[in-house]
Short mmCIF file of N, CA and C in Angstrom, two decimals:
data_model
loop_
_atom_site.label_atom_id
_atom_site.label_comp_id
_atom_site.label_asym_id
_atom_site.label_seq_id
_atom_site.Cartn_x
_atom_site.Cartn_y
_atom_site.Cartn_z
N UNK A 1 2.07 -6.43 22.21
CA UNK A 1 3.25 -6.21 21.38
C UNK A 1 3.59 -4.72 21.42
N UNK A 2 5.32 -4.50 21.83
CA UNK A 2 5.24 -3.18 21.71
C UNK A 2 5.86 -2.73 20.56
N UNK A 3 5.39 -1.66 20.03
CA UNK A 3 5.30 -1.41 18.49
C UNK A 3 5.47 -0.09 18.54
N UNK A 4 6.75 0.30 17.68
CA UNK A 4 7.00 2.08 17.12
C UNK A 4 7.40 2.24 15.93
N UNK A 5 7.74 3.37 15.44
CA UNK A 5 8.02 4.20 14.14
C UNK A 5 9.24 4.80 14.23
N UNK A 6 10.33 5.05 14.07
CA UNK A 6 11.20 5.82 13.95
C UNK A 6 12.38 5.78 13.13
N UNK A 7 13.33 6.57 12.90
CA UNK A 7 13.93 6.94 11.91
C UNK A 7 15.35 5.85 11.43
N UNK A 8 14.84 5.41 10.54
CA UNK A 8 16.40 4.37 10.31
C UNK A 8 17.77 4.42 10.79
N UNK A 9 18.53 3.85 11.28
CA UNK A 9 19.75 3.63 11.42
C UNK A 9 20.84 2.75 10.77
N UNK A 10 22.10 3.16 10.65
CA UNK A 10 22.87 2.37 9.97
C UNK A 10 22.80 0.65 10.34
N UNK A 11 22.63 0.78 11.97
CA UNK A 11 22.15 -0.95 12.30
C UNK A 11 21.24 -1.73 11.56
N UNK A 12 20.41 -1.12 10.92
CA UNK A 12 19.15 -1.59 10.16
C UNK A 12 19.26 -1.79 9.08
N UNK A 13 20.16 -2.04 8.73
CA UNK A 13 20.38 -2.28 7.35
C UNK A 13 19.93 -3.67 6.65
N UNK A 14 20.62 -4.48 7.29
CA UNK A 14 20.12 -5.52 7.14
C UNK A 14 18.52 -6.21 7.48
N UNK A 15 17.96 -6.02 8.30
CA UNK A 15 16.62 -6.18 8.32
C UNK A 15 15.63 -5.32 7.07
N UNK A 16 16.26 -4.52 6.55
CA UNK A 16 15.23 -3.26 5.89
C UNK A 16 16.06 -3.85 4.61
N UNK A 17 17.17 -4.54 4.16
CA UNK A 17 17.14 -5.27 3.00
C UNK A 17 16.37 -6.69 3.05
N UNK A 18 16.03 -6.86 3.87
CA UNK A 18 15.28 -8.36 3.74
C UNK A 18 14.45 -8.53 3.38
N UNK A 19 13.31 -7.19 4.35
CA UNK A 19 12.32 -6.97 3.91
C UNK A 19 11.87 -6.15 2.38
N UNK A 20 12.92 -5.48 1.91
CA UNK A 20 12.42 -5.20 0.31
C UNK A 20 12.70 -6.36 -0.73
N UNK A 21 13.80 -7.23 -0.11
CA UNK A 21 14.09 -8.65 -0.91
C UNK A 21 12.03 -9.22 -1.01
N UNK A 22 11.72 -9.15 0.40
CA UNK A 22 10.56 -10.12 0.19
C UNK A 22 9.86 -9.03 -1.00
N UNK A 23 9.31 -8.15 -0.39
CA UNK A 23 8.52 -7.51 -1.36
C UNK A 23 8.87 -7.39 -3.11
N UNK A 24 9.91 -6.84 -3.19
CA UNK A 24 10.65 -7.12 -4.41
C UNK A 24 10.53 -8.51 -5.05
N UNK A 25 10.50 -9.66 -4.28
CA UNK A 25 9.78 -11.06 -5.01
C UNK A 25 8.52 -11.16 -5.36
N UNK A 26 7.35 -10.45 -4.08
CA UNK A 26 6.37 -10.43 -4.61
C UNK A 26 6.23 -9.70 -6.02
N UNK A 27 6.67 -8.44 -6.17
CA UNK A 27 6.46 -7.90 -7.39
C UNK A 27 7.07 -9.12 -8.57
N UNK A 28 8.19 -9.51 -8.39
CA UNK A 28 8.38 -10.67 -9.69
C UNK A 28 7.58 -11.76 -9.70
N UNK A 29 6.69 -12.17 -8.06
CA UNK A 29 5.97 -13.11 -9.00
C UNK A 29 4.67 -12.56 -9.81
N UNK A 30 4.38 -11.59 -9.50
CA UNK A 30 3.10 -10.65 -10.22
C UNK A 30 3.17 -10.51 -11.54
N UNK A 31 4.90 -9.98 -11.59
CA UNK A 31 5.03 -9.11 -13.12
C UNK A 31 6.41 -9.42 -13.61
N UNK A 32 7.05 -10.81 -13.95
CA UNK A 32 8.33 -11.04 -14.45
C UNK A 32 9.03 -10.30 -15.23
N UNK A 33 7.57 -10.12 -15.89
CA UNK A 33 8.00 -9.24 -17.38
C UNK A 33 9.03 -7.48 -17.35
N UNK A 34 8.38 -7.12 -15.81
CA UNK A 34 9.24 -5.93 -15.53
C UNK A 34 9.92 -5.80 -14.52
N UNK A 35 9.92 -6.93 -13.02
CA UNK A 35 10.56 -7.38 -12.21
C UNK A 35 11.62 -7.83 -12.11
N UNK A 36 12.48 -8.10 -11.28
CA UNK A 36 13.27 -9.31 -11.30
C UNK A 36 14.04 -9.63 -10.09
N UNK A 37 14.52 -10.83 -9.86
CA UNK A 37 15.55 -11.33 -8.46
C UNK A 37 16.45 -10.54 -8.18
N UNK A 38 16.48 -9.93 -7.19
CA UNK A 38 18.07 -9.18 -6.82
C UNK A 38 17.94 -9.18 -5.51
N UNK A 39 19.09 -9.90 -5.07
CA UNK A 39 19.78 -10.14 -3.99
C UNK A 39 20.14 -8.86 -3.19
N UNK A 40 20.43 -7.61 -4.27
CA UNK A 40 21.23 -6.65 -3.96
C UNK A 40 20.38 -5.58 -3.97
N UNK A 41 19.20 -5.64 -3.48
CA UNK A 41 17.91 -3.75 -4.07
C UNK A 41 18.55 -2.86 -3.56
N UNK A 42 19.70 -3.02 -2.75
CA UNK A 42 19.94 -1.55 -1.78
C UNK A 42 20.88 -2.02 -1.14
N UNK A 43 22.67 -1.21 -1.47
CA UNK A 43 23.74 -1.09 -1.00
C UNK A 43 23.85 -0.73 0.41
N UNK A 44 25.12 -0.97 1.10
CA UNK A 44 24.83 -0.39 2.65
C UNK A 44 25.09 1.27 2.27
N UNK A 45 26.08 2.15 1.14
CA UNK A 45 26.22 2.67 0.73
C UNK A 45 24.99 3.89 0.46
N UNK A 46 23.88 3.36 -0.60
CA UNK A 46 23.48 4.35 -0.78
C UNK A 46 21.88 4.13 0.76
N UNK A 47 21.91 3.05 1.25
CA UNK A 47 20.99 2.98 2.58
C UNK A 47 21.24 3.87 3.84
N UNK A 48 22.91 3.97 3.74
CA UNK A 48 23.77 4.85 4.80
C UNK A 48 23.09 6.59 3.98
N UNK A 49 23.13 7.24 3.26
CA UNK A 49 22.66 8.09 2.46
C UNK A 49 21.16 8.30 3.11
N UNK A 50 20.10 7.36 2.74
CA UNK A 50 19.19 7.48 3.03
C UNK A 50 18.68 8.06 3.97
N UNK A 51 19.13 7.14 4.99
CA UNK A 51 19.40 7.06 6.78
C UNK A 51 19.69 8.70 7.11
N UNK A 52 20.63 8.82 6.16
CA UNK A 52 21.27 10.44 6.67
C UNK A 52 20.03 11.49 5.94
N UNK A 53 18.95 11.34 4.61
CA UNK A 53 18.41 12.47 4.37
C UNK A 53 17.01 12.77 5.37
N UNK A 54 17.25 11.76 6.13
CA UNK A 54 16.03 12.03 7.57
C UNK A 54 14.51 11.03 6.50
N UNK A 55 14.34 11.25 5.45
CA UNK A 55 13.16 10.30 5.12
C UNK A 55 13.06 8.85 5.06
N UNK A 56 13.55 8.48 5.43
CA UNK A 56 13.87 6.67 5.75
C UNK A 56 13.22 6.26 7.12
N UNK A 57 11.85 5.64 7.09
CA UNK A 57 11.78 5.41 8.72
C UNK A 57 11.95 3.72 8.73
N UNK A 58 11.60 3.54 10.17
CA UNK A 58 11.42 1.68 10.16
C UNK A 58 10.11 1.58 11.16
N UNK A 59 9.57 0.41 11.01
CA UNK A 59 8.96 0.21 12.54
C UNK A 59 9.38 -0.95 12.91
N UNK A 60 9.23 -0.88 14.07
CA UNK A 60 9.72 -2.10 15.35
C UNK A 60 8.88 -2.69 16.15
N UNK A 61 8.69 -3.88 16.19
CA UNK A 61 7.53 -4.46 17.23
C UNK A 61 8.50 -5.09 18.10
N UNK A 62 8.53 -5.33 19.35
CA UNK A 62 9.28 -5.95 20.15
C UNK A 62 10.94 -6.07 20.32
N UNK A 63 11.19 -4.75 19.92
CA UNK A 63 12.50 -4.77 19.64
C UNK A 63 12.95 -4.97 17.93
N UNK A 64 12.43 -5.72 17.25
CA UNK A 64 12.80 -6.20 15.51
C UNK A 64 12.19 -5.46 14.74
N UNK A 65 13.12 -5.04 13.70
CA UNK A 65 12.79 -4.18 12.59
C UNK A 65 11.98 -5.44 11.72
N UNK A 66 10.12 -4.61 11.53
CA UNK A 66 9.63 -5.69 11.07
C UNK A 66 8.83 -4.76 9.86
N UNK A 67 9.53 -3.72 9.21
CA UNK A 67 8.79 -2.68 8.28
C UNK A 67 9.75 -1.30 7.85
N UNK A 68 9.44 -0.97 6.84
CA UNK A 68 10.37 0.09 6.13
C UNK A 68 9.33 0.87 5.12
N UNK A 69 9.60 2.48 5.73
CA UNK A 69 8.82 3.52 5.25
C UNK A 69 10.07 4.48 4.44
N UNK A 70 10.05 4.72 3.29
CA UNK A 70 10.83 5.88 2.88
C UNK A 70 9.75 7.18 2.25
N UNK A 71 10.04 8.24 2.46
CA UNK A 71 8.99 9.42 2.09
C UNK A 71 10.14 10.41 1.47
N UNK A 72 9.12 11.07 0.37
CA UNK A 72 9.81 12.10 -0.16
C UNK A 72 8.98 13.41 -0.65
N UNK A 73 9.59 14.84 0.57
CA UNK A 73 8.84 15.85 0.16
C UNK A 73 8.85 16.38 -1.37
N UNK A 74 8.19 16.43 -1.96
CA UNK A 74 7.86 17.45 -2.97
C UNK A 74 6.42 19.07 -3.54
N UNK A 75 7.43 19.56 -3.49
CA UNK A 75 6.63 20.84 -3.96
C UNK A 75 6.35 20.82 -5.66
N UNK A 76 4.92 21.18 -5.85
CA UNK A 76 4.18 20.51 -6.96
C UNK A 76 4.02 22.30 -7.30
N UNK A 77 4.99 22.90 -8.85
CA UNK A 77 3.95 24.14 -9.03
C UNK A 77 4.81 24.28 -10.20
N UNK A 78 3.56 24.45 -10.95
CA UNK A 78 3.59 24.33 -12.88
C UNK A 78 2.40 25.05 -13.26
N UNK A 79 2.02 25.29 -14.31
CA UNK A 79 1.41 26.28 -15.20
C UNK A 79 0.01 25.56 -15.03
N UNK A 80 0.23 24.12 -15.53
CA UNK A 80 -0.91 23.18 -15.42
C UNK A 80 -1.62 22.67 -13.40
N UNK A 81 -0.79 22.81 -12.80
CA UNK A 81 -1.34 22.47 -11.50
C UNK A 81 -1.52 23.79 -10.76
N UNK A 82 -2.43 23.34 -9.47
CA UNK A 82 -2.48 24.34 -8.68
C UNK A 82 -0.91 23.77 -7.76
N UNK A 83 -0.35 25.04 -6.63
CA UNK A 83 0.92 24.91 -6.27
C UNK A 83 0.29 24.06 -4.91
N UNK A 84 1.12 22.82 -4.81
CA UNK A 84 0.59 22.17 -3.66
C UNK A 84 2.04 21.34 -2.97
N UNK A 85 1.66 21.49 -1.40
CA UNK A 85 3.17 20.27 -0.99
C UNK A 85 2.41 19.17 -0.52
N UNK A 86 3.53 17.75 -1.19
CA UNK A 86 3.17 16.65 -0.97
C UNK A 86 4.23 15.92 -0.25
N UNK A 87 3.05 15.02 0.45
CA UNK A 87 4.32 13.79 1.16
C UNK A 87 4.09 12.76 0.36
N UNK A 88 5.29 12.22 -0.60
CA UNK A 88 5.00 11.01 -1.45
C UNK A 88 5.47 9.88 -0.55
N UNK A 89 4.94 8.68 -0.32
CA UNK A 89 5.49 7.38 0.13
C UNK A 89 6.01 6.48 -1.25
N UNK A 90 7.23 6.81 -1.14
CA UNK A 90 8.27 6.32 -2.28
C UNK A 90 7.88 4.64 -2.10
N UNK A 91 7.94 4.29 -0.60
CA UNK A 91 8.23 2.56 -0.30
C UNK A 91 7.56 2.23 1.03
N UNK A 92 6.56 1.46 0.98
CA UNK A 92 6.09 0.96 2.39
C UNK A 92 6.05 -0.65 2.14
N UNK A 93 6.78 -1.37 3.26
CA UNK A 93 6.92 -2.37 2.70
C UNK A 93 7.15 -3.05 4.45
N UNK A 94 6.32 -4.25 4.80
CA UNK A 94 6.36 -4.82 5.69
C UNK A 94 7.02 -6.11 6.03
N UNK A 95 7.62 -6.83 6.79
CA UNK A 95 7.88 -8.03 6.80
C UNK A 95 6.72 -8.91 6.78
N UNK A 96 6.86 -10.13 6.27
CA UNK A 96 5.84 -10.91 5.48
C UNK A 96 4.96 -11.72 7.09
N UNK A 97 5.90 -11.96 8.20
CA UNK A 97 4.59 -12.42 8.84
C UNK A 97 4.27 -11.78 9.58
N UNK A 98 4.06 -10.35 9.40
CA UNK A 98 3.80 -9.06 10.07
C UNK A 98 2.81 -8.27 9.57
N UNK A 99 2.31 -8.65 8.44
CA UNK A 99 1.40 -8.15 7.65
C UNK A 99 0.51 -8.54 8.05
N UNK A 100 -0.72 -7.54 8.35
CA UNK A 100 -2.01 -7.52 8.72
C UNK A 100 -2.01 -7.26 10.34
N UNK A 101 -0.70 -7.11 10.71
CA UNK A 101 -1.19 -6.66 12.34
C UNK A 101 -0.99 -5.41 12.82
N UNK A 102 -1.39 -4.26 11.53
CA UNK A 102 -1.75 -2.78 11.61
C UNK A 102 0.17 -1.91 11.83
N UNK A 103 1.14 -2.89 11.05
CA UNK A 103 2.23 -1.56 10.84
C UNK A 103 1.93 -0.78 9.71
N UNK A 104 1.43 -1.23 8.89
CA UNK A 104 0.82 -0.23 7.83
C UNK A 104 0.44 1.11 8.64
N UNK A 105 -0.45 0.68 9.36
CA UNK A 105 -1.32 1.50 10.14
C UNK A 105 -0.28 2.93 10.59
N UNK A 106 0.38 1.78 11.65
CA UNK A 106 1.46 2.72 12.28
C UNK A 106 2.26 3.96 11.06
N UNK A 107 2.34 3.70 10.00
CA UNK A 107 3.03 4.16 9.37
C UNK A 107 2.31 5.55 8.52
N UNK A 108 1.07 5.39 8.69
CA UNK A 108 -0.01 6.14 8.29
C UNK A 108 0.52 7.01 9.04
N UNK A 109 0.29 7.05 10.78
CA UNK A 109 0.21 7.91 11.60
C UNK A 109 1.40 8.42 11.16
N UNK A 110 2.25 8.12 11.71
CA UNK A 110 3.50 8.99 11.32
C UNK A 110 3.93 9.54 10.26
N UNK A 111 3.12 9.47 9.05
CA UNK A 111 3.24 10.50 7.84
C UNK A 111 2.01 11.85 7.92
N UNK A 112 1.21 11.31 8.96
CA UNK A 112 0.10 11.70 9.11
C UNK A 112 0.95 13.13 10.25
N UNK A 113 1.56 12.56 10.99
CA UNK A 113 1.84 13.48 11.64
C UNK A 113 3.34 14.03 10.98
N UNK A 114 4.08 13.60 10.50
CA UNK A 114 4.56 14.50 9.47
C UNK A 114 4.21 15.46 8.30
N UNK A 115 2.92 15.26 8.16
CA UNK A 115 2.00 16.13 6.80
C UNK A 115 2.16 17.71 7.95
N UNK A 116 1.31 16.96 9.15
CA UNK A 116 1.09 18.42 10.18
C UNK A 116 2.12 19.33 9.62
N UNK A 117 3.33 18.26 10.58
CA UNK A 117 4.74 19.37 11.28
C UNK A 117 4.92 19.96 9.68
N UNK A 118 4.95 19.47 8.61
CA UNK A 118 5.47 20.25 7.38
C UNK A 118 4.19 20.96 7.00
N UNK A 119 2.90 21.12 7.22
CA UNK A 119 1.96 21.98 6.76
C UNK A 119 1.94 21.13 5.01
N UNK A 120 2.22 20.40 5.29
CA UNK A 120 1.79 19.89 3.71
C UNK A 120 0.43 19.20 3.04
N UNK A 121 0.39 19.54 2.25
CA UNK A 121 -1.34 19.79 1.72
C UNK A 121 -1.75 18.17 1.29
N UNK A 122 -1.01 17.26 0.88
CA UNK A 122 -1.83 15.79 0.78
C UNK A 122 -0.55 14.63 1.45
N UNK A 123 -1.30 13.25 1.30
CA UNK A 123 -0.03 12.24 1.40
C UNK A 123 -0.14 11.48 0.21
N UNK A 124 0.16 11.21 -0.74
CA UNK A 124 0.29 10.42 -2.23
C UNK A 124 1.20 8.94 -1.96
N UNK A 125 0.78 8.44 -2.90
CA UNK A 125 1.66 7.03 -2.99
C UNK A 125 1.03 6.28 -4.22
N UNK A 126 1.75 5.34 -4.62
CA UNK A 126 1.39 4.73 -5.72
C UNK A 126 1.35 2.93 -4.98
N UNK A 127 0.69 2.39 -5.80
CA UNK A 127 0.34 0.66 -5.66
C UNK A 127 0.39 -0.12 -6.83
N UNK A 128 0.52 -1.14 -6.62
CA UNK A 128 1.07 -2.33 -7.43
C UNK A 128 -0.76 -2.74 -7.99
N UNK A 129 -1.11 -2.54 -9.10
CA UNK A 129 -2.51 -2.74 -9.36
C UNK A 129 -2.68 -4.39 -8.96
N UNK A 130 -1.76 -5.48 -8.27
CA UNK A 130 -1.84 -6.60 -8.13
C UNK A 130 -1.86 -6.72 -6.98
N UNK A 131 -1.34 -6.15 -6.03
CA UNK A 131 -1.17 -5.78 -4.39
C UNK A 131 -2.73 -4.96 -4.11
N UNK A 132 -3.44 -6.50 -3.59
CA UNK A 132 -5.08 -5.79 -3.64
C UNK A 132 -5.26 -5.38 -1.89
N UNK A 133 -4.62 -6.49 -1.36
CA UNK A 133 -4.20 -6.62 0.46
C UNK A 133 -3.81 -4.66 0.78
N UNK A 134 -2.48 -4.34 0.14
CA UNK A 134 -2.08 -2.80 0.16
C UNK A 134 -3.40 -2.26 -0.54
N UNK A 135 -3.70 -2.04 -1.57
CA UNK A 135 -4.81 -1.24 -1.81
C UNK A 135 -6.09 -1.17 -0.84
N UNK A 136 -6.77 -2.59 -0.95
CA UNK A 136 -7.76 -2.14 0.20
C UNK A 136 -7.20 -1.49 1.60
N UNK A 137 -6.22 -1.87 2.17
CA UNK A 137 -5.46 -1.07 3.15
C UNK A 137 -5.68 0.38 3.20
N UNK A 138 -5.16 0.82 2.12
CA UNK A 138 -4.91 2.30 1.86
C UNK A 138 -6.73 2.94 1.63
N UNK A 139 -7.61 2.41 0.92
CA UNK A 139 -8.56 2.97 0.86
C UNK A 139 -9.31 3.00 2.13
N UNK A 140 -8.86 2.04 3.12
CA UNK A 140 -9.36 2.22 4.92
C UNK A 140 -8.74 3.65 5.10
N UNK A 141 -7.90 3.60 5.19
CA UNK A 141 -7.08 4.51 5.40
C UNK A 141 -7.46 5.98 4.82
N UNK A 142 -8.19 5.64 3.88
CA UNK A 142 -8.65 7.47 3.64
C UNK A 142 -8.16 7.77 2.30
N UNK A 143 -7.75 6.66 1.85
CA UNK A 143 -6.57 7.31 0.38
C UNK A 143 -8.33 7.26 -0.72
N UNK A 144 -7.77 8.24 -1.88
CA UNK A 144 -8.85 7.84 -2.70
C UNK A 144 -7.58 7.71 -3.99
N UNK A 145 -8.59 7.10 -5.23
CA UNK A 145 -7.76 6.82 -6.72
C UNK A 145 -7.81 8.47 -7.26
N UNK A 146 -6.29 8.75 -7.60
CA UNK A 146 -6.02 9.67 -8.03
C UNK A 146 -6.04 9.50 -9.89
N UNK A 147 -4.97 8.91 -9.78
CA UNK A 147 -4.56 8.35 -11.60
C UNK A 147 -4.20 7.02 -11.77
N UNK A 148 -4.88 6.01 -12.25
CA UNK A 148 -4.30 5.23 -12.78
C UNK A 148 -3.74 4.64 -14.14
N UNK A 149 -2.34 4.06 -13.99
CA UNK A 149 -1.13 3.68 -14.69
C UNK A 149 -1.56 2.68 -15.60
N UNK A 150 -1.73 2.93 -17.29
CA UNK A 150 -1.84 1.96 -17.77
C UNK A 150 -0.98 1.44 -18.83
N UNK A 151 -0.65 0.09 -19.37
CA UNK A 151 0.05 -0.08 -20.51
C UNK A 151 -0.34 -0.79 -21.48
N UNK A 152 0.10 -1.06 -22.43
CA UNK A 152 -0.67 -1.45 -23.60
C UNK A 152 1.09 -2.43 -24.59
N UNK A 153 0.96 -3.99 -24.39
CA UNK A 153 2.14 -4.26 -24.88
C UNK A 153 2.44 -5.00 -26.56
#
């Protein structure tokens, strides 16, 4: 299978809403209570936006957009932290019968090699405490638990 990473295009629109439709269900069947159905997660409008701030990637196996990476630099410096730059992964989100055949992976690398080119000091992301498949993923991957999110209803 041939398989890459690269930067969204307006063509992709539609495949890279499909795939947050799926994911976006998984989260409602997890958590109704703060989830919900939408047809609509992402306009061609503000996706065209995206596309244009360069952090939007996709990957492709065989030609088909079968995965969607969005990243967002931030510079971390406050009284309370030490000053650090981060690559946050806002959204990693795969097509559903594509999961488990290492685009995750792929997507590592290429933040991995975006940390380089920006000299930036970690890669951060947050997880769905129900999404155990993504978590163990990420802890292969090298991630460790920073903070976890709790609520009380």
């Amino acid at each position: 299978m041939n398989r890459e990473v690269r930067k969204a295009e307006k063509a992709d629109f539609e495949a890279v809403r499909n795939i947050m439709n799926q994911v976006q269900e998984m989260h409602v069947e997890w958590r109704p209570d703060i989830y919900k159905s939408n047809e609509s997660l992402i306009s061609e409008e503000i996706f065209d936006l995206m596309c244009k701030s360069g952090n939007l990637y996709v990957a492709e196996a065989d030609g088909k957009v079968v995965g969607v990476l969005e990243i967002d630099y931030k510079h971390i410096e406050s009284p309370a932290h030490v000053t650090r730059d981060v690559i946050f992964i806002v959204s990693m989100a795969v097509e559903a019968s594509y999961r488990g055949q290492g685009i995750g992976h792929l997507f590592f690398e290429k933040v991995k090699e975006l940390k380089t080119i920006a000299g930036a000091d970690a890669i951060e992301l947050q997880v769905n405490a129900k999404n155990r498949a993504a978590y163990e993923m990420y802890k292969k991957c090298g991630f460790t638990e920073k903070s976890i999110n709790m609520e009380l209803k």
